Amino acid sequence: MSDVLSLKGISKAYNPDKPNEVVVLSDANITIKAGEVVALVAPSGAGKSTLLHIAGLLDTPDSGQVAVSGQDQTGKSDRRRTRTRRQDVGFIYQFHHLLQEFTAAENVVLPQLANGVSKADAHERAQMLLGKIGLKDRMTHRPGELSGGEQQRVAFCRALANAPKLLLADEPTGNLDPATSDTVFDALMELVRETGLSALIATHNLDLAKRMDRIVRLEAGKLVDV
Ligand code: ADP
């Protein structure tokens, strides 16, 4: 099967050639196949967010190749990269970043409308996703009326709204208490497995990491199999 994500020889430094240069990635490599769920573990400051942003086409490496859905992104215009990101990549952050003035359903509908989906189809998909993740009775709640775990579940559905091929998550349950984190993570994995998504999920939590297909560690700018 084809690779959904391929990073080859990725290097990235902040403030290059300056006294405060920080080399974050140095020849990092990974491929993720269709349906594969990979845990990314590393201490804080090791470069997880930088790597996820490069993989998700939000940032560019200094050198190396990024391919999403088999398409090499090297030298592609910002417009092309944005289109690929919108169609193929879903992001989840530690904090949900939901739009407070909109309901749970609307938060899942809006990214679809931005992608050209009709209102009716977008609502249908939002109801399907929120229903699957146990929020059937919370469709019209605003984020402020939801618990932390529920807010994060809505954020998962929003990330999956446009049926991406690749899910990138940065400590998706890091802001929740351990018991909630566990059940919310289960809900996420169920949704990921059901939709056949590929995922790269950064976590500090080794128990969660062990529930994924494999674990890679970010060490001195490189990705090593655990
Ligand atoms: P993590 O997500 O693993 O905590 P980050 O990718 O956020 O790590 O950051 C990796 C390193 O790069 C850190 O030492 C951080 O201070 C540095 N860094 C991140 N962003 C910038 C930036 N815009 N300018 C300079 N240094 C940065």
CSV table of C-alpha atoms and ligand atoms in Angstrom, one decimal:
chain,number,residue,atom,x,y,z
A,1,MET,CA,0.0,0.0,0.0
A,2,SER,CA,1.2,3.5,-0.7
A,3,ASP,CA,2.6,5.8,2.1
A,4,VAL,CA,0.3,8.4,3.4
A,5,LEU,CA,3.2,10.4,4.9
A,6,SER,CA,6.9,10.2,3.9
A,7,LEU,CA,9.5,12.4,5.5
A,8,LYS,CA,13.0,12.0,4.0
A,9,GLY,CA,16.2,13.6,5.4
A,10,ILE,CA,14.3,16.4,7.1
A,11,SER,CA,16.4,19.1,8.7
A,12,LYS,CA,15.3,22.3,10.4
A,13,ALA,CA,17.0,24.9,12.4
A,14,TYR,CA,15.6,28.1,13.9
A,15,ASN,CA,17.8,31.3,13.6
A,16,PRO,CA,20.3,29.6,11.3
A,17,ASP,CA,23.9,30.9,11.4
A,18,LYS,CA,23.1,33.1,14.3
A,19,PRO,CA,24.5,32.8,17.9
A,20,ASN,CA,21.1,31.6,19.1
A,21,GLU,CA,20.7,29.0,16.4
A,22,VAL,CA,18.6,25.9,17.5
A,23,VAL,CA,19.0,22.8,15.4
A,24,VAL,CA,15.7,20.9,15.9
A,25,LEU,CA,15.7,18.3,13.2
A,26,SER,CA,18.7,16.8,11.5
A,27,ASP,CA,18.1,14.1,8.9
A,28,ALA,CA,14.7,12.9,10.3
A,29,ASN,CA,13.0,10.1,8.4
A,30,ILE,CA,9.7,8.3,8.7
A,31,THR,CA,7.0,6.7,6.5
A,32,ILE,CA,3.5,6.0,7.6
A,33,LYS,CA,1.4,3.6,5.6
A,34,ALA,CA,-2.4,3.8,5.0
A,35,GLY,CA,-4.2,2.9,8.2
A,36,GLU,CA,-1.1,2.9,10.4
A,37,VAL,CA,-1.2,4.8,13.7
A,38,VAL,CA,2.2,5.8,15.0
A,39,ALA,CA,3.1,7.3,18.4
A,40,LEU,CA,5.7,10.1,18.5
A,41,VAL,CA,7.4,10.3,21.9
A,42,ALA,CA,9.9,12.9,23.0
A,43,PRO,CA,10.6,15.2,25.9
A,44,SER,CA,9.3,18.7,25.7
A,45,GLY,CA,11.4,21.0,23.5
A,46,ALA,CA,12.7,18.0,21.4
A,47,GLY,CA,10.9,19.3,18.3
A,48,LYS,CA,7.6,17.4,18.2
A,49,SER,CA,5.6,20.4,17.2
A,50,THR,CA,8.1,21.4,14.6
A,51,LEU,CA,8.0,17.9,13.1
A,52,LEU,CA,4.2,17.8,13.1
A,53,HIS,CA,4.0,21.3,11.4
A,54,ILE,CA,6.4,20.2,8.7
A,55,ALA,CA,4.5,16.9,8.1
A,56,GLY,CA,1.2,18.9,8.0
A,57,LEU,CA,2.6,21.4,5.5
A,58,LEU,CA,2.3,24.3,7.9
A,59,ASP,CA,6.0,24.8,7.9
A,60,THR,CA,8.8,23.9,5.4
A,61,PRO,CA,12.1,22.1,6.2
A,62,ASP,CA,15.5,23.6,5.5
A,63,SER,CA,16.2,20.5,3.5
A,64,GLY,CA,14.6,17.1,2.9
A,65,GLN,CA,11.4,15.8,1.2
A,66,VAL,CA,7.9,15.8,2.5
A,67,ALA,CA,5.3,13.7,0.6
A,68,VAL,CA,1.6,13.6,1.6
A,69,SER,CA,-0.6,11.0,-0.1
A,70,GLY,CA,2.3,10.1,-2.3
A,71,GLN,CA,2.7,13.6,-3.6
A,72,ASP,CA,6.1,15.2,-3.1
A,73,GLN,CA,5.5,18.7,-1.8
A,74,THR,CA,9.0,20.0,-2.5
A,75,GLY,CA,8.9,23.3,-4.5
A,76,LYS,CA,5.1,23.4,-4.5
A,77,SER,CA,3.4,26.8,-4.2
A,78,ASP,CA,1.8,27.9,-0.9
A,79,ARG,CA,-1.6,27.6,-2.6
A,80,ARG,CA,-1.0,24.0,-3.6
A,81,ARG,CA,0.3,23.1,-0.2
A,82,THR,CA,-2.7,24.7,1.5
A,83,ARG,CA,-5.0,22.8,-0.8
A,84,THR,CA,-3.3,19.5,0.0
A,85,ARG,CA,-3.4,20.3,3.7
A,86,ARG,CA,-7.1,21.2,3.7
A,87,GLN,CA,-8.0,18.0,1.8
A,88,ASP,CA,-5.6,15.4,3.2
A,89,VAL,CA,-4.6,16.5,6.7
A,90,GLY,CA,-6.4,16.9,10.0
A,91,PHE,CA,-4.8,18.5,13.1
A,92,ILE,CA,-5.5,18.1,16.8
A,93,TYR,CA,-3.8,20.2,19.4
A,94,GLN,CA,-3.6,19.9,23.2
A,95,PHE,CA,-6.1,22.7,23.6
A,96,HIS,CA,-9.2,22.3,21.5
A,97,HIS,CA,-9.3,25.8,19.9
A,98,LEU,CA,-13.0,25.4,19.2
A,99,LEU,CA,-14.9,28.5,18.1
A,100,GLN,CA,-16.7,29.5,21.3
A,101,GLU,CA,-19.7,31.3,19.7
A,102,PHE,CA,-20.6,28.2,17.6
A,103,THR,CA,-22.2,24.9,18.6
A,104,ALA,CA,-20.5,21.6,18.6
A,105,ALA,CA,-22.1,20.7,15.3
A,106,GLU,CA,-21.3,24.1,13.7
A,107,ASN,CA,-17.6,23.7,14.7
A,108,VAL,CA,-17.6,20.5,12.6
A,109,VAL,CA,-19.7,21.9,9.8
A,110,LEU,CA,-17.6,25.1,9.2
A,111,PRO,CA,-14.4,23.5,7.9
A,112,GLN,CA,-16.5,21.5,5.4
A,113,LEU,CA,-18.2,24.6,4.1
A,114,ALA,CA,-14.7,26.2,3.7
A,115,ASN,CA,-13.9,23.1,1.6
A,116,GLY,CA,-16.9,23.6,-0.7
A,117,VAL,CA,-19.2,20.9,0.9
A,118,SER,CA,-23.0,21.8,0.8
A,119,LYS,CA,-24.6,22.8,4.1
A,120,ALA,CA,-26.8,19.7,4.1
A,121,ASP,CA,-24.0,17.3,3.5
A,122,ALA,CA,-21.8,19.1,6.1
A,123,HIS,CA,-24.5,18.8,8.7
A,124,GLU,CA,-25.0,15.2,8.0
A,125,ARG,CA,-21.3,14.4,8.3
A,126,ALA,CA,-21.1,16.4,11.6
A,127,GLN,CA,-24.0,14.5,13.1
A,128,MET,CA,-22.4,11.2,12.0
A,129,LEU,CA,-19.0,12.0,13.5
A,130,LEU,CA,-20.3,13.5,16.7
A,131,GLY,CA,-22.8,10.6,17.1
A,132,LYS,CA,-20.0,8.0,16.7
A,133,ILE,CA,-17.9,9.7,19.4
A,134,GLY,CA,-20.8,9.7,21.9
A,135,LEU,CA,-22.0,13.3,21.5
A,136,LYS,CA,-25.3,12.7,19.9
A,137,ASP,CA,-27.0,14.7,22.7
A,138,ARG,CA,-24.5,17.6,22.6
A,139,MET,CA,-24.9,18.8,19.0
A,140,THR,CA,-26.3,22.2,19.9
A,141,HIS,CA,-24.1,22.8,23.0
A,142,ARG,CA,-21.5,25.6,22.7
A,143,PRO,CA,-17.9,24.7,23.9
A,144,GLY,CA,-18.5,26.6,27.2
A,145,GLU,CA,-21.3,24.2,27.9
A,146,LEU,CA,-19.2,21.1,27.4
A,147,SER,CA,-16.7,19.3,29.7
A,148,GLY,CA,-13.0,19.3,28.8
A,149,GLY,CA,-13.2,15.7,27.5
A,150,GLU,CA,-16.3,16.6,25.4
A,151,GLN,CA,-14.7,19.7,24.0
A,152,GLN,CA,-11.7,17.6,22.9
A,153,ARG,CA,-14.0,15.0,21.3
A,154,VAL,CA,-15.6,17.8,19.2
A,155,ALA,CA,-12.1,18.9,18.2
A,156,PHE,CA,-11.4,15.3,17.0
A,157,CYS,CA,-14.6,15.4,14.9
A,158,ARG,CA,-13.6,18.8,13.5
A,159,ALA,CA,-10.1,17.4,12.5
A,160,LEU,CA,-11.9,14.6,10.7
A,161,ALA,CA,-14.6,16.8,9.1
A,162,ASN,CA,-13.1,16.8,5.7
A,163,ALA,CA,-12.2,13.1,5.7
A,164,PRO,CA,-8.4,13.6,5.7
A,165,LYS,CA,-6.0,10.7,5.0
A,166,LEU,CA,-3.6,11.8,7.7
A,167,LEU,CA,-4.2,12.8,11.2
A,168,LEU,CA,-1.5,14.8,13.1
A,169,ALA,CA,-2.0,15.2,16.8
A,170,ASP,CA,0.1,17.1,19.3
A,171,GLU,CA,-0.6,15.8,22.9
A,172,PRO,CA,-4.3,15.3,22.1
A,173,THR,CA,-5.3,14.3,25.6
A,174,GLY,CA,-2.5,16.1,27.4
A,175,ASN,CA,-4.8,18.7,28.9
A,176,LEU,CA,-7.2,16.1,30.5
A,177,ASP,CA,-7.1,14.3,33.8
A,178,PRO,CA,-5.8,10.7,33.5
A,179,ALA,CA,-9.2,8.9,33.6
A,180,THR,CA,-10.8,11.3,31.1
A,181,SER,CA,-7.6,11.1,28.9
A,182,ASP,CA,-8.0,7.3,28.8
A,183,THR,CA,-11.6,7.3,27.6
A,184,VAL,CA,-11.2,10.2,25.2
A,185,PHE,CA,-8.2,8.5,23.7
A,186,ASP,CA,-10.2,5.3,23.3
A,187,ALA,CA,-12.9,7.3,21.5
A,188,LEU,CA,-10.2,8.8,19.2
A,189,MET,CA,-8.7,5.5,18.4
A,190,GLU,CA,-12.1,4.0,17.6
A,191,LEU,CA,-12.8,6.8,15.2
A,192,VAL,CA,-9.4,6.6,13.6
A,193,ARG,CA,-9.7,2.8,13.1
A,194,GLU,CA,-13.2,3.0,11.8
A,195,THR,CA,-12.3,5.6,9.2
A,196,GLY,CA,-9.0,3.8,8.2
A,197,LEU,CA,-7.0,7.0,8.9
A,198,SER,CA,-3.3,7.1,9.2
A,199,ALA,CA,-2.0,9.0,12.2
A,200,LEU,CA,1.0,10.4,13.9
A,201,ILE,CA,0.2,11.2,17.5
A,202,ALA,CA,2.6,12.9,19.8
A,203,THR,CA,2.3,11.9,23.5
A,204,HIS,CA,4.2,11.9,26.7
A,205,ASN,CA,2.1,9.0,27.9
A,206,LEU,CA,3.8,5.7,27.3
A,207,ASP,CA,0.7,3.7,28.1
A,208,LEU,CA,-1.2,5.5,25.3
A,209,ALA,CA,1.8,5.1,23.0
A,210,LYS,CA,1.8,1.4,23.5
A,211,ARG,CA,-1.8,1.2,22.2
A,212,MET,CA,-0.7,2.4,18.8
A,213,ASP,CA,0.8,0.3,16.0
A,214,ARG,CA,4.4,1.4,16.7
A,215,ILE,CA,6.4,4.0,18.5
A,216,VAL,CA,9.1,6.4,17.3
A,217,ARG,CA,11.2,8.6,19.5
A,218,LEU,CA,12.6,12.0,18.5
A,219,GLU,CA,16.1,12.0,19.7
A,220,ALA,CA,18.8,14.5,18.8
A,221,GLY,CA,16.8,15.6,15.8
A,222,LYS,CA,16.3,12.1,14.4
A,223,LEU,CA,13.4,9.6,14.5
A,224,VAL,CA,14.3,6.3,15.9
A,225,ASP,CA,12.1,3.2,16.2
A,226,VAL,CA,11.4,2.1,19.8
B,1,ADP,P1,8.2,20.3,21.3
B,1,ADP,O1,7.0,20.4,20.5
B,1,ADP,O2,8.9,18.9,21.3
B,1,ADP,O3,8.1,20.8,22.7
B,1,ADP,P2,9.1,22.4,19.5
B,1,ADP,O4,9.1,21.9,18.2
B,1,ADP,O5,8.0,23.3,19.9
B,1,ADP,O6,9.3,21.2,20.6
B,1,ADP,O7,10.5,23.2,19.7
B,1,ADP,C1,11.8,22.6,19.5
B,1,ADP,C2,12.9,23.6,19.9
B,1,ADP,O8,12.9,24.7,18.9
B,1,ADP,C3,12.7,24.2,21.3
B,1,ADP,O9,14.0,24.3,21.9
B,1,ADP,C4,12.2,25.6,21.0
B,1,ADP,O10,12.6,26.5,21.9
B,1,ADP,C5,12.8,25.9,19.6
B,1,ADP,N1,11.8,26.8,18.8
B,1,ADP,C6,10.6,26.4,18.4
B,1,ADP,N2,10.0,27.4,17.7
B,1,ADP,C7,11.0,28.4,17.5
B,1,ADP,C8,11.0,29.6,16.8
B,1,ADP,N3,10.0,30.1,16.1
B,1,ADP,N4,12.2,30.3,16.9
B,1,ADP,C9,13.2,29.9,17.6
B,1,ADP,N5,13.2,28.7,18.3
B,1,ADP,C10,12.1,28.0,18.2
